Amino acid sequence: MRQRTRTGRFWAFLASSALALPLVMAATGPAAAALGDLHLVGQGYGHGIGMSQYGAKGRAEAGQKYATILAAYYPGTTAVVADDTAPITVWIKNVTTTNETWVLAEPGMTLTASDPESGTSAAPVAVPATVTHWSGVQVTPTAWRLRLVSQTFRLEGYYQGTWYDAGSAAVTAALSGARRVGLSASDGTVRLITGGKHIEYRGTVQANRTNTGDPSTVTTTVTTTMANYLRGVVPAEMPASWSLEAVKAQAVAARTYASWDRDVASRPWWYDTCDTTACQVFPGAAVYAADGSLIRAYEGSADAAVSGTAGVTLTYHGDPAFTQFSASNGGYSVAGSQPYLVARSDPYDHYPQWQATITRAQIQARWPSIGTFSSLSVTRDGRGAFGGRVESVLVRGSSGSVEVSGSSFRSAFGLKSTLWRADVEALPPLTPLVTPERDWTGNGVSDLIARGPDGNLYLYSGRGATTWYSRVLIGWGWQTMNMMTEVYNFSGGGKPEFFATDPQGLLWLYVGNGKGGFSGRIKVGHGWQMFDDLVGVQQWVAGGGPGLIAKTPDGHLWYYPGNGRGGFAAPRLIGNGWNTMDDIVYAGDMTGDGRADLVAREAATGKLWLYPGNGTGGFYARRALATGWAQYDAIVGAADWDRDGRIDVLAREATTGDLWLFPGDGRGGFQSPRQVGNGWVGFALVT
């Protein structure tokens, strides 16, 4: 946060050099796992192969059409138009009536019996309207069930707590030798009874004698049209309230995936696909309570996306493609089993980071042979945040160790994805980065400048790994200065510099001497009281020089490119709506893509956002970094503070004055934070 004062005169003191003095602050590392539980931070949700649903959402919000979205996630596939009236048979796995199929009774129902393996089928017969009660009278059943008796299907009606045989010679004849028996109704819908719920399906509900393993096994399926299937699947897989183009992309992916299941995958005769996440979630048309009250309707909410992409299916070499998808790829997709399921960066996936805690007791209970849990190490695929997804985990203990796959570790503890890091891990060090705008002493290490509560300006010369030498006074009377931000080579002298505004709205450039102090100051503008935030930037336009980003109170964001001689070229508007942010900071290249980025904190929520620069003076879609940042009142970025080869962020805790390091992961995220200082209450950190 930029610090502002209202009174006093301005003086500047020029210091000639920074001295190497004893340390006043030292970094403290995170607690080892052996001392407690395992704390994880992760990105993504699901396997990450193919289309990211959150990525599709981000792309649609950025203006992409569904065909463009699909081409990004399934490159090399071809769109064709298939028949949405073609049938598809879905295995209903979540049936509580084991080896029986129950449906709600309604007038005008028919039964169709067949043996699909041999290709034989009997003509439909009418389901009786009544059954014979034990007293001999005819009663109207409220439900029907199909079950096996001596390997032959029997149809029975339910009335007041008792099941009665259908008692129809036509039904008995049709059931003889049948391996599949279907029940249909005149209105085209049938309600399947499972537990205390009635699930309504369009089409025919079927009982199948599969003879797989146990000869008494009965599975329940529904045969419907592709269009009706998608009317239930699409809103179950993606919120129908999302941008229409994203929901259309989901409709095509779902249609294609089901077509692959039906036409390409090797399935037994009795189903094409299933109704769970093992295939795609198919909840039917609606769900009702046992009393007939509607719990939820699925049809209708995504019908526009289904009809708007009628029949559109992706193919590869003439066959439906295997269009896998997941909720979020965490910013980097995973290579799948097909050439069009590629691993690549996804800047549009903005699913927030998640956290999880795994207790020592949980780890020891899962792998008791290790004894007392002590630590773990992982191998990664090198793609995405944290150094990539976890491929294997070595869990160590007092009695031994166990190595498991990343997916097994995820499954064991219910993690959202394999893209995570633990607080006992550290990314391998890279060659330390030199960020010259922070190197005031010329030794290749980033330095920290801060104004004390007394108005004195101090240099904290860096000595590496987020530690500093004792402070050196480099100026006094700075309590009159309002906004302060660092920049490099703005005047053309090849030295670090920083901007500051005074109470009259004058903008001053303070030129570093390369020895820890200043060689002078230059007045570079007036009227800057119209802005409430300044951000010094380097190469905001790729290949260009330094410049200044300024925000007005009404939320307009302006970029003032430097002209290389201590002045500005023509400014340009690069954003609006930024009045929701109370702190904007130059982050440097946090994402590792060679372009400069910004981070900004949202005032109302305390959420920290990353705004990846596009290298032409604008932004790619923003992504959430973390929540809970309202507790920090100063944020400083744009430097490799811990000397591990990645750009980091510093933040000062307002109430305690503690200084925290948020190590960057090199791909636009953070590793676990650690405290690197204290006693900073009242200081204004020059950003």
XYZ file of C-alpha atoms in Angstrom:
687
model
C 0.000 0.000 0.000
C 1.351 3.434 -0.844
C 1.879 5.597 2.242
C 0.650 9.215 2.195
C 1.419 12.160 4.514
C -0.029 15.663 4.607
C 2.391 18.002 6.433
C 6.072 19.060 6.655
C 8.811 20.315 4.352
C 10.833 18.171 1.984
C 14.588 17.597 2.132
C 16.697 14.878 0.605
C 19.924 13.520 1.971
C 22.363 12.003 -0.495
C 24.217 8.971 0.848
C 27.334 7.858 -0.972
C 27.345 4.159 -0.169
C 25.758 1.345 1.822
C 27.902 -0.288 4.486
C 28.188 -3.998 5.240
C 26.966 -4.215 8.847
C 25.639 -7.032 11.104
C 22.301 -8.591 10.240
C 19.148 -7.285 11.822
C 16.741 -9.766 10.239
C 17.105 -13.411 9.345
C 14.869 -15.751 7.403
C 13.146 -18.522 9.279
C 12.159 -21.661 7.376
C 8.814 -23.489 7.483
C 8.198 -26.088 10.148
C 9.244 -29.615 9.189
C 6.532 -32.208 8.717
C 8.073 -34.354 11.452
C 6.914 -31.710 13.937
C 3.282 -31.838 12.921
C 0.778 -32.385 10.174
C 1.318 -32.082 6.448
C -0.052 -28.859 4.945
C -0.688 -28.730 1.200
C -1.594 -26.000 -1.250
C -2.799 -27.025 -4.686
C -4.300 -25.982 -7.976
C -6.817 -27.593 -10.287
C -9.680 -30.003 -9.735
C -9.737 -33.350 -11.499
C -7.376 -35.178 -13.842
C -6.653 -32.107 -15.983
C -6.844 -33.942 -19.332
C -8.583 -32.314 -22.276
C -10.977 -29.433 -21.725
C -10.840 -27.489 -18.495
C -14.353 -26.390 -17.613
C -13.037 -23.359 -15.720
C -10.726 -22.685 -18.648
C -13.694 -22.806 -21.025
C -15.480 -20.379 -18.729
C -12.525 -17.998 -18.795
C -12.201 -18.235 -22.562
C -15.918 -17.581 -23.084
C -15.755 -14.563 -20.791
C -12.817 -13.332 -22.877
C -15.030 -13.464 -25.984
C -14.077 -16.812 -27.519
C -16.770 -18.834 -29.331
C -17.329 -22.481 -28.541
C -15.550 -23.717 -31.673
C -12.434 -21.748 -30.692
C -12.600 -23.098 -27.147
C -12.843 -26.685 -28.373
C -9.997 -26.192 -30.850
C -7.786 -25.037 -27.987
C -8.463 -28.145 -25.896
C -8.750 -30.763 -28.665
C -6.344 -29.576 -31.403
C -6.411 -31.624 -34.592
C -10.014 -32.811 -34.262
C -12.669 -32.104 -36.881
C -16.266 -31.042 -36.209
C -19.028 -32.970 -38.003
C -22.801 -33.018 -37.578
C -24.293 -36.286 -36.315
C -27.877 -37.351 -35.569
C -29.069 -36.224 -32.132
C -32.130 -38.476 -32.427
C -29.940 -41.607 -32.476
C -30.385 -43.817 -29.399
C -27.913 -44.222 -26.571
C -28.191 -46.694 -23.680
C -26.971 -45.563 -20.267
C -26.093 -47.865 -17.387
C -27.725 -46.438 -14.246
C -25.161 -47.427 -11.640
C -26.628 -45.627 -8.628
C -29.530 -48.009 -8.115
C -30.266 -49.043 -4.527
C -32.563 -51.964 -5.469
C -29.860 -54.604 -5.911
C -30.544 -56.934 -8.863
C -34.016 -55.471 -9.296
C -35.424 -52.608 -11.375
C -38.311 -50.599 -9.908
C -40.377 -47.963 -11.692
C -43.366 -45.882 -10.729
C -46.613 -47.280 -12.144
C -48.623 -45.098 -14.512
C -51.435 -45.712 -17.029
C -50.655 -46.924 -20.530
C -47.290 -48.559 -19.871
C -45.826 -51.134 -22.246
C -43.200 -53.840 -21.883
C -40.662 -54.857 -24.504
C -38.594 -58.026 -24.101
C -35.537 -58.904 -26.190
C -32.209 -60.676 -26.429
C -29.860 -58.050 -27.935
C -26.975 -60.508 -28.283
C -28.977 -62.783 -30.580
C -30.910 -59.920 -32.151
C -34.346 -61.242 -31.207
C -37.122 -59.011 -29.892
C -40.760 -59.606 -28.989
C -43.522 -57.193 -29.889
C -44.439 -54.708 -27.153
C -47.174 -55.884 -24.800
C -49.378 -53.855 -22.519
C -48.515 -53.767 -18.824
C -51.641 -54.770 -16.860
C -53.562 -51.952 -15.214
C -54.234 -54.096 -12.130
C -52.922 -57.080 -10.201
C -54.810 -59.697 -8.200
C -54.780 -58.968 -4.489
C -54.404 -61.864 -2.013
C -58.108 -61.371 -1.271
C -58.951 -62.027 -4.912
C -59.907 -58.478 -5.885
C -58.201 -56.456 -8.575
C -56.055 -53.568 -7.276
C -54.020 -50.887 -9.010
C -50.301 -51.116 -8.216
C -48.261 -48.013 -7.412
C -44.967 -49.457 -8.706
C -43.606 -52.225 -10.898
C -40.439 -54.247 -10.503
C -38.470 -56.619 -12.692
C -36.442 -59.359 -11.006
C -35.000 -62.751 -11.870
C -36.591 -65.968 -10.705
C -34.673 -69.056 -11.881
C -32.956 -66.970 -14.555
C -36.284 -65.714 -15.918
C -37.576 -62.184 -15.546
C -40.760 -61.691 -13.573
C -42.891 -58.525 -13.558
C -44.520 -57.744 -10.216
C -46.764 -54.912 -9.025
C -46.596 -53.245 -5.607
C -49.702 -52.582 -3.563
C -49.782 -51.569 0.109
C -46.577 -53.264 1.171
C -46.791 -56.429 -0.944
C -45.566 -57.428 -4.417
C -47.960 -59.343 -6.671
C -47.276 -61.174 -9.923
C -48.517 -59.302 -13.009
C -50.672 -62.302 -13.860
C -50.671 -61.631 -17.627
C -50.146 -64.513 -20.041
C -48.847 -62.070 -22.699
C -46.296 -60.645 -20.294
C -45.215 -64.127 -19.154
C -44.728 -65.256 -22.755
C -42.730 -62.141 -23.636
C -40.439 -62.562 -20.642
C -39.534 -66.143 -21.488
C -35.854 -66.219 -22.511
C -35.497 -62.435 -22.457
C -32.176 -60.900 -21.458
C -33.445 -57.306 -21.587
C -36.867 -56.082 -20.536
C -37.892 -52.473 -21.046
C -40.734 -50.444 -19.561
C -42.097 -47.398 -21.367
C -44.996 -44.994 -20.803
C -47.305 -43.165 -23.159
C -45.959 -39.729 -22.182
C -42.402 -40.760 -23.057
C -41.077 -40.564 -19.492
C -40.562 -43.222 -16.811
C -39.673 -42.642 -13.172
C -37.086 -45.027 -11.761
C -37.400 -45.692 -8.029
C -34.086 -45.711 -6.197
C -34.045 -45.234 -2.442
C -36.372 -42.408 -1.442
C -36.106 -40.688 -4.807
C -37.835 -41.068 -8.141
C -35.643 -40.180 -11.121
C -37.516 -39.292 -14.290
C -35.992 -40.390 -17.594
C -37.106 -39.797 -21.161
C -37.200 -43.063 -23.077
C -37.263 -46.638 -21.794
C -36.079 -48.007 -18.447
C -34.650 -51.509 -18.805
C -33.605 -54.470 -16.671
C -30.730 -56.543 -18.106
C -29.762 -60.146 -17.324
C -26.030 -59.795 -17.865
C -24.803 -63.245 -16.694
C -21.488 -61.599 -15.727
C -20.078 -63.505 -12.765
C -23.182 -63.929 -10.616
C -26.004 -65.319 -12.814
C -28.536 -63.440 -10.688
C -27.053 -60.038 -11.592
C -29.541 -57.517 -12.957
C -28.390 -54.112 -14.173
C -30.619 -51.138 -14.923
C -30.254 -49.087 -18.076
C -32.115 -46.290 -19.844
C -32.322 -45.951 -23.604
C -33.002 -42.417 -24.788
C -31.984 -40.129 -27.634
C -28.665 -38.313 -27.667
C -30.470 -34.970 -27.426
C -32.448 -35.987 -24.339
C -29.346 -37.496 -22.789
C -27.457 -34.209 -23.222
C -30.312 -32.146 -21.770
C -29.570 -33.853 -18.467
C -25.810 -34.304 -18.737
C -24.744 -30.780 -19.671
C -26.236 -28.908 -16.662
C -25.016 -31.695 -14.374
C -21.445 -31.347 -15.646
C -21.245 -27.532 -15.926
C -23.334 -24.721 -14.380
C -25.839 -23.705 -17.043
C -25.600 -20.133 -15.741
C -22.063 -19.794 -17.137
C -21.431 -18.017 -20.425
C -23.383 -19.665 -23.221
C -20.288 -20.310 -25.352
C -18.707 -22.260 -22.494
C -21.866 -24.327 -22.031
C -21.978 -24.954 -25.779
C -18.396 -26.217 -25.624
C -19.472 -28.534 -22.800
C -22.411 -29.776 -24.885
C -20.137 -30.696 -27.802
C -17.567 -32.314 -25.512
C -20.300 -34.320 -23.761
C -21.925 -35.388 -27.051
C -18.565 -36.441 -28.439
C -17.527 -38.285 -25.291
C -20.808 -40.241 -25.255
C -20.452 -40.993 -28.958
C -16.941 -42.319 -28.336
C -18.273 -44.484 -25.517
C -21.021 -45.826 -27.761
C -19.241 -46.162 -31.105
C -15.532 -46.638 -30.344
C -15.017 -48.008 -26.825
C -15.399 -51.716 -26.200
C -18.602 -52.118 -24.184
C -20.725 -55.175 -23.322
C -24.020 -55.510 -25.137
C -26.180 -54.042 -22.419
C -24.898 -50.426 -22.241
C -23.129 -47.686 -24.236
C -22.113 -45.391 -21.385
C -22.836 -44.920 -17.677
C -24.365 -42.239 -15.477
C -21.490 -41.505 -13.058
C -18.181 -39.654 -13.210
C -16.646 -42.873 -14.531
C -18.343 -41.789 -17.788
C -20.456 -38.625 -17.544
C -22.970 -37.615 -14.891
C -26.468 -38.284 -16.243
C -29.150 -37.345 -13.680
C -32.091 -37.773 -16.038
C -34.725 -35.159 -16.737
C -35.681 -34.455 -13.120
C -35.570 -35.850 -9.596
C -38.675 -36.151 -7.406
C -39.234 -37.030 -3.773
C -41.296 -40.105 -2.888
C -44.333 -37.857 -2.328
C -44.065 -36.577 -5.896
C -42.631 -33.141 -5.084
C -39.950 -31.882 -7.440
C -36.445 -31.828 -5.991
C -34.610 -30.605 -9.082
C -35.286 -30.315 -12.794
C -32.312 -30.682 -15.115
C -33.906 -30.252 -18.506
C -34.398 -26.708 -19.691
C -31.451 -24.969 -18.085
C -28.923 -25.932 -20.777
C -31.292 -26.681 -23.656
C -30.082 -23.618 -25.586
C -26.530 -24.981 -25.585
C -27.692 -28.446 -26.669
C -29.941 -27.205 -29.468
C -27.450 -24.491 -30.425
C -24.859 -27.182 -31.179
C -27.321 -29.789 -32.488
C -25.393 -32.847 -33.625
C -21.962 -31.177 -33.546
C -19.413 -33.874 -32.732
C -15.613 -33.820 -32.809
C -13.932 -36.580 -34.780
C -10.390 -37.788 -35.280
C -9.594 -39.946 -38.305
C -13.335 -40.334 -38.854
C -14.256 -41.611 -35.372
C -15.685 -39.672 -32.434
C -12.846 -38.227 -30.373
C -12.143 -39.157 -26.763
C -13.031 -35.710 -25.396
C -12.024 -36.007 -21.777
C -12.602 -32.978 -19.564
C -12.278 -31.981 -15.928
C -13.290 -29.064 -13.735
C -9.887 -27.374 -13.742
C -6.409 -28.136 -15.041
C -4.826 -25.717 -12.582
C -3.318 -23.639 -15.366
C -1.618 -26.486 -17.256
C -3.348 -29.384 -18.998
C -2.178 -32.990 -18.777
C -1.292 -35.094 -21.805
C -3.821 -37.847 -22.401
C -3.922 -41.065 -24.372
C -4.722 -39.433 -27.726
C -2.663 -37.107 -29.972
C -5.192 -34.296 -29.478
C -5.019 -34.505 -25.662
C -1.920 -32.371 -25.249
C -0.108 -30.835 -22.282
C 0.037 -27.061 -22.530
C -0.286 -23.883 -20.485
C -3.824 -22.604 -19.948
C -3.914 -18.928 -18.876
C -7.732 -18.894 -18.861
C -8.239 -21.407 -16.039
C -8.846 -19.306 -12.920
C -9.968 -21.945 -10.458
C -8.700 -20.740 -7.044
C -5.908 -22.414 -5.164
C -7.015 -24.897 -2.536
C -5.509 -26.008 0.734
C -5.573 -29.323 2.573
C -4.140 -30.733 5.778
C -3.181 -34.387 6.136
C -2.511 -35.397 9.711
C 0.394 -37.544 10.752
C -2.141 -40.031 12.153
C -3.842 -40.299 8.745
C -0.551 -40.982 6.985
C 0.505 -43.598 9.539
C -2.911 -45.290 9.407
C -2.730 -45.459 5.608
C 0.805 -46.927 5.593
C 1.437 -48.450 9.031
C 4.673 -50.103 7.892
C 6.482 -46.731 7.872
C 6.157 -46.317 11.641
C 6.180 -42.660 12.694
C 5.867 -40.358 9.696
C 8.871 -38.102 9.210
C 8.937 -36.622 5.706
C 8.101 -37.089 2.046
C 9.642 -36.327 -1.308
C 8.003 -36.198 -4.712
C 8.815 -36.395 -8.406
C 7.010 -34.112 -10.843
C 6.296 -33.862 -14.537
C 7.761 -30.350 -14.821
C 4.602 -28.770 -16.245
C 2.657 -26.090 -14.421
C 2.671 -24.658 -10.920
C 4.919 -26.011 -8.153
C 7.224 -27.573 -10.742
C 4.449 -29.725 -12.186
C 2.063 -32.456 -11.153
C 3.111 -35.049 -8.658
C 3.989 -38.308 -10.392
C 5.255 -40.249 -7.368
C 5.442 -39.751 -3.608
C 8.035 -41.310 -1.290
C 6.627 -41.369 2.253
C 9.280 -41.859 4.949
C 8.941 -42.954 8.536
C 10.892 -44.324 11.486
C 10.470 -47.928 10.310
C 10.720 -47.595 6.555
C 9.308 -45.893 3.513
C 6.589 -46.437 0.917
C 6.510 -45.118 -2.644
C 3.140 -44.592 -4.329
C 1.972 -42.862 -7.487
C 0.749 -39.297 -7.356
C -2.756 -40.415 -8.298
C -2.774 -43.031 -5.512
C -1.688 -40.420 -2.979
C -4.419 -38.096 -4.219
C -7.045 -40.829 -3.946
C -5.889 -41.890 -0.473
C -6.571 -38.445 0.975
C -9.284 -37.088 -1.313
C -7.170 -34.318 -2.840
C -8.658 -32.264 -5.658
C -5.758 -32.926 -8.020
C -2.151 -34.092 -8.249
C -0.997 -30.499 -8.722
C 0.105 -29.581 -5.195
C 3.066 -28.882 -3.002
C 3.602 -29.529 0.696
C 5.159 -27.310 3.325
C 7.998 -29.797 3.721
C 8.979 -29.367 0.084
C 11.141 -26.808 -1.636
C 11.451 -26.284 -5.358
C 14.975 -26.846 -6.686
C 17.004 -23.619 -6.845
C 17.645 -22.045 -10.205
C 20.237 -19.465 -11.179
C 19.421 -16.383 -9.060
C 17.740 -13.596 -10.974
C 19.166 -10.096 -11.075
C 16.458 -7.423 -10.898
C 18.380 -4.171 -11.418
C 15.562 -1.857 -10.333
C 16.026 -3.221 -6.783
C 19.846 -3.405 -6.792
C 20.817 -0.027 -5.297
C 24.354 -1.073 -4.302
C 25.381 -2.734 -7.570
C 26.218 -6.140 -6.075
C 23.547 -8.088 -7.990
C 21.335 -8.568 -4.904
C 17.970 -6.864 -4.391
C 17.776 -4.200 -1.683
C 14.867 -2.850 0.332
C 14.158 0.875 0.851
C 11.777 2.041 3.552
C 10.686 5.299 5.169
C 10.560 5.198 8.946
C 7.851 6.695 11.155
C 10.196 9.664 11.746
C 10.362 10.475 8.026
C 13.895 9.143 7.575
C 14.630 7.096 4.476
C 16.657 3.932 4.987
C 18.411 1.467 2.718
C 18.430 -2.201 3.759
C 21.145 -3.659 1.576
C 20.429 -7.239 0.568
C 22.888 -9.988 1.285
C 20.816 -12.796 -0.292
C 18.192 -15.371 0.725
C 15.831 -12.643 1.995
C 18.272 -11.253 4.532
C 19.617 -7.729 4.798
C 22.506 -5.839 6.317
C 21.868 -3.154 8.930
C 20.006 -0.167 7.615
C 21.774 2.926 6.343
C 20.243 6.408 6.455
C 19.949 7.804 2.934
C 17.519 10.701 3.465
C 15.353 12.605 5.909
C 12.214 14.717 5.700
C 10.431 12.145 3.559
C 7.252 12.269 5.637
C 5.967 14.884 3.188
C 6.159 12.531 0.235
C 3.053 10.677 -0.814
C 3.443 7.871 -3.358
C 6.816 6.179 -3.921
C 7.684 3.456 -6.423
C 10.927 2.092 -7.871
C 12.029 2.011 -11.506
C 15.253 1.382 -13.400
C 17.098 3.500 -15.983
C 14.210 5.890 -16.528
C 16.643 8.804 -16.971
C 18.986 6.785 -19.199
C 21.811 6.560 -16.654
C 21.625 2.779 -16.184
C 20.928 3.007 -12.444
C 18.004 2.199 -10.136
C 15.683 5.153 -9.464
C 12.353 5.844 -7.912
C 9.411 8.181 -8.351
C 7.822 10.149 -5.538
C 5.032 12.720 -5.426
C 4.920 15.722 -3.104
C 1.887 17.479 -1.584
C 1.684 19.905 -4.528
C 1.254 17.013 -6.964
C 4.745 17.322 -8.425
C 6.317 14.087 -9.653
C 10.016 13.708 -8.819
C 12.528 11.172 -10.099
C 15.320 10.246 -7.681
C 18.302 8.859 -9.578
C 20.429 6.219 -7.881
C 24.212 6.484 -7.871
C 24.792 2.721 -7.956
C 26.374 2.848 -4.471
C 23.236 2.835 -2.357
C 22.368 6.525 -2.513
C 21.216 9.214 -4.960
C 22.984 11.366 -7.495
C 20.161 13.887 -7.678
C 16.509 14.407 -8.418
C 14.584 15.510 -11.497
C 11.117 17.062 -11.693
C 9.272 15.041 -14.346
C 5.667 16.198 -14.026
C 2.945 18.072 -12.187
C -0.740 17.485 -11.489
C -0.106 13.959 -10.225
C -2.423 14.470 -7.253
C -5.142 13.208 -9.616
C -3.780 9.686 -9.097
C -3.987 7.537 -5.977
C -1.549 4.764 -6.953
C 1.726 4.676 -8.912
C 3.521 1.563 -10.158
C 6.972 1.688 -11.696
C 7.317 -0.967 -14.408
C 10.066 -2.420 -16.589
C 9.387 -3.587 -20.152
C 5.638 -3.395 -19.704
C 5.711 -3.428 -23.480
C 8.063 -6.269 -24.422
C 11.372 -4.921 -25.724
C 10.568 -1.446 -24.469
C 11.964 0.577 -21.603
C 10.760 1.564 -18.148
C 7.538 3.387 -17.496
C 4.883 4.254 -14.949
C 1.382 2.902 -14.412
C -1.000 5.253 -12.570
C -4.518 4.699 -11.205
C -7.179 7.370 -10.757
C -9.649 7.138 -7.847
C -12.470 6.326 -10.273
C -10.575 3.223 -11.452
C -8.901 4.241 -14.717
C -5.463 2.720 -15.256
C -2.980 4.677 -17.369
C 0.391 3.647 -18.756
C 3.059 6.354 -19.133
C 5.953 4.937 -21.189
C 9.352 6.493 -20.546
C 11.082 8.243 -23.424
C 14.563 7.155 -22.277
C 15.595 10.694 -21.292
C 13.785 11.220 -18.013
C 10.400 12.094 -19.514
C 7.278 10.409 -20.828
C 5.923 9.513 -24.217
C 2.172 9.821 -24.798
C 0.161 7.975 -22.112
C -2.541 5.489 -22.915
C -5.486 4.022 -21.043
C -4.934 0.314 -20.327
C -7.827 -0.486 -18.014
C -10.824 0.641 -16.027
C -12.750 -0.643 -13.045
C -9.587 -0.702 -10.946
C -11.213 1.365 -8.189
C -12.019 -1.967 -6.543
C -8.278 -2.440 -5.905
C -6.557 -0.720 -2.997
C -2.997 -1.799 -3.825
C -1.354 -2.455 -7.194
C 2.222 -3.739 -7.395
C 4.654 -4.432 -10.216
C 5.298 -8.160 -9.936
C 7.927 -8.641 -12.625
C 7.723 -11.854 -14.628
C 5.888 -13.999 -12.080
C 4.515 -16.397 -14.684
C 7.827 -17.238 -16.338
C 6.581 -16.362 -19.828
C 8.991 -13.470 -20.405
C 6.338 -10.770 -19.906
C 5.901 -8.367 -17.004
C 2.918 -8.857 -14.699
C 1.004 -6.962 -12.008
C -0.539 -8.110 -8.754
C -3.417 -6.249 -7.137
C -5.394 -6.601 -3.930
C -9.177 -6.324 -3.945
C -10.272 -3.940 -1.209
C -13.624 -5.522 -0.376
C -12.459 -9.130 -0.136
C -8.727 -8.974 0.588
C -8.165 -11.296 -2.374
C -4.885 -11.024 -4.250
C -5.078 -11.215 -8.045
C -2.404 -11.794 -10.667
C -2.790 -9.796 -13.879
C -0.469 -11.453 -16.436
C 0.881 -8.904 -18.894
C 0.512 -9.701 -22.591
C 3.706 -7.898 -23.614
C 1.865 -5.241 -25.634
C 0.734 -3.047 -22.750
C -2.368 -5.002 -21.777
C -3.360 -8.068 -19.806
C -4.359 -11.657 -20.211
C -7.253 -12.850 -18.070
C -6.554 -12.382 -14.381
C -6.243 -15.256 -11.945
C -6.725 -15.445 -8.177
C -3.517 -15.903 -6.199
C -4.741 -16.076 -2.614
C -7.295 -14.802 -0.112
C -6.756 -13.237 3.305
C -4.494 -10.404 2.157
C -6.442 -7.722 4.017
C -4.078 -8.279 6.956
C -1.130 -6.897 4.943
C -0.655 -3.146 4.494
C 2.469 -3.160 2.319
C 3.268 -5.401 -0.650
C 6.547 -5.401 -2.606
C 7.272 -7.540 -5.659
C 9.493 -7.610 -8.751
C 12.546 -9.271 -7.200
C 14.072 -12.680 -6.583
C 14.194 -11.998 -2.853
C 15.184 -15.530 -1.767
C 17.678 -16.035 -4.624
C 16.114 -19.248 -5.924
C 15.692 -18.055 -9.508
C 12.007 -17.098 -9.234
C 10.235 -13.784 -8.702
C 8.782 -13.388 -5.199
C 6.528 -11.054 -3.206
C 7.095 -9.481 0.226
C 4.195 -8.459 2.460
C 4.145 -6.642 5.803
C 1.504 -7.662 8.368
C -0.262 -4.502 9.549
C -0.904 -5.295 13.211
C 2.346 -7.085 14.074
C 4.851 -5.509 11.700
C 6.022 -8.981 10.687
C 7.488 -9.236 7.198
C 6.592 -12.289 5.139
C 8.130 -13.771 2.022
C 5.778 -15.386 -0.512
C 8.207 -17.336 -2.710
C 7.117 -17.531 -6.330
C 6.888 -20.879 -8.082
C 7.955 -19.413 -11.439
C 4.553 -20.061 -13.010
C 2.309 -17.450 -11.461
C 1.755 -18.947 -8.007
C 3.284 -19.066 -4.568
C 5.123 -21.637 -2.543
C 4.527 -21.729 1.206
C 5.157 -18.323 2.846
C 7.644 -17.761 5.639
C 8.408 -14.929 8.008
C 11.582 -13.009 7.167
C 11.460 -10.043 9.525
C 9.700 -8.185 12.315
C 9.474 -4.722 13.790
C 8.266 -3.051 10.594
C 5.234 -1.296 12.106
C 4.996 2.283 10.843
C 7.473 1.869 7.988
C 6.490 2.688 4.407
C 8.129 0.187 2.060
C 9.077 1.659 -1.306
C 7.481 -0.545 -3.896
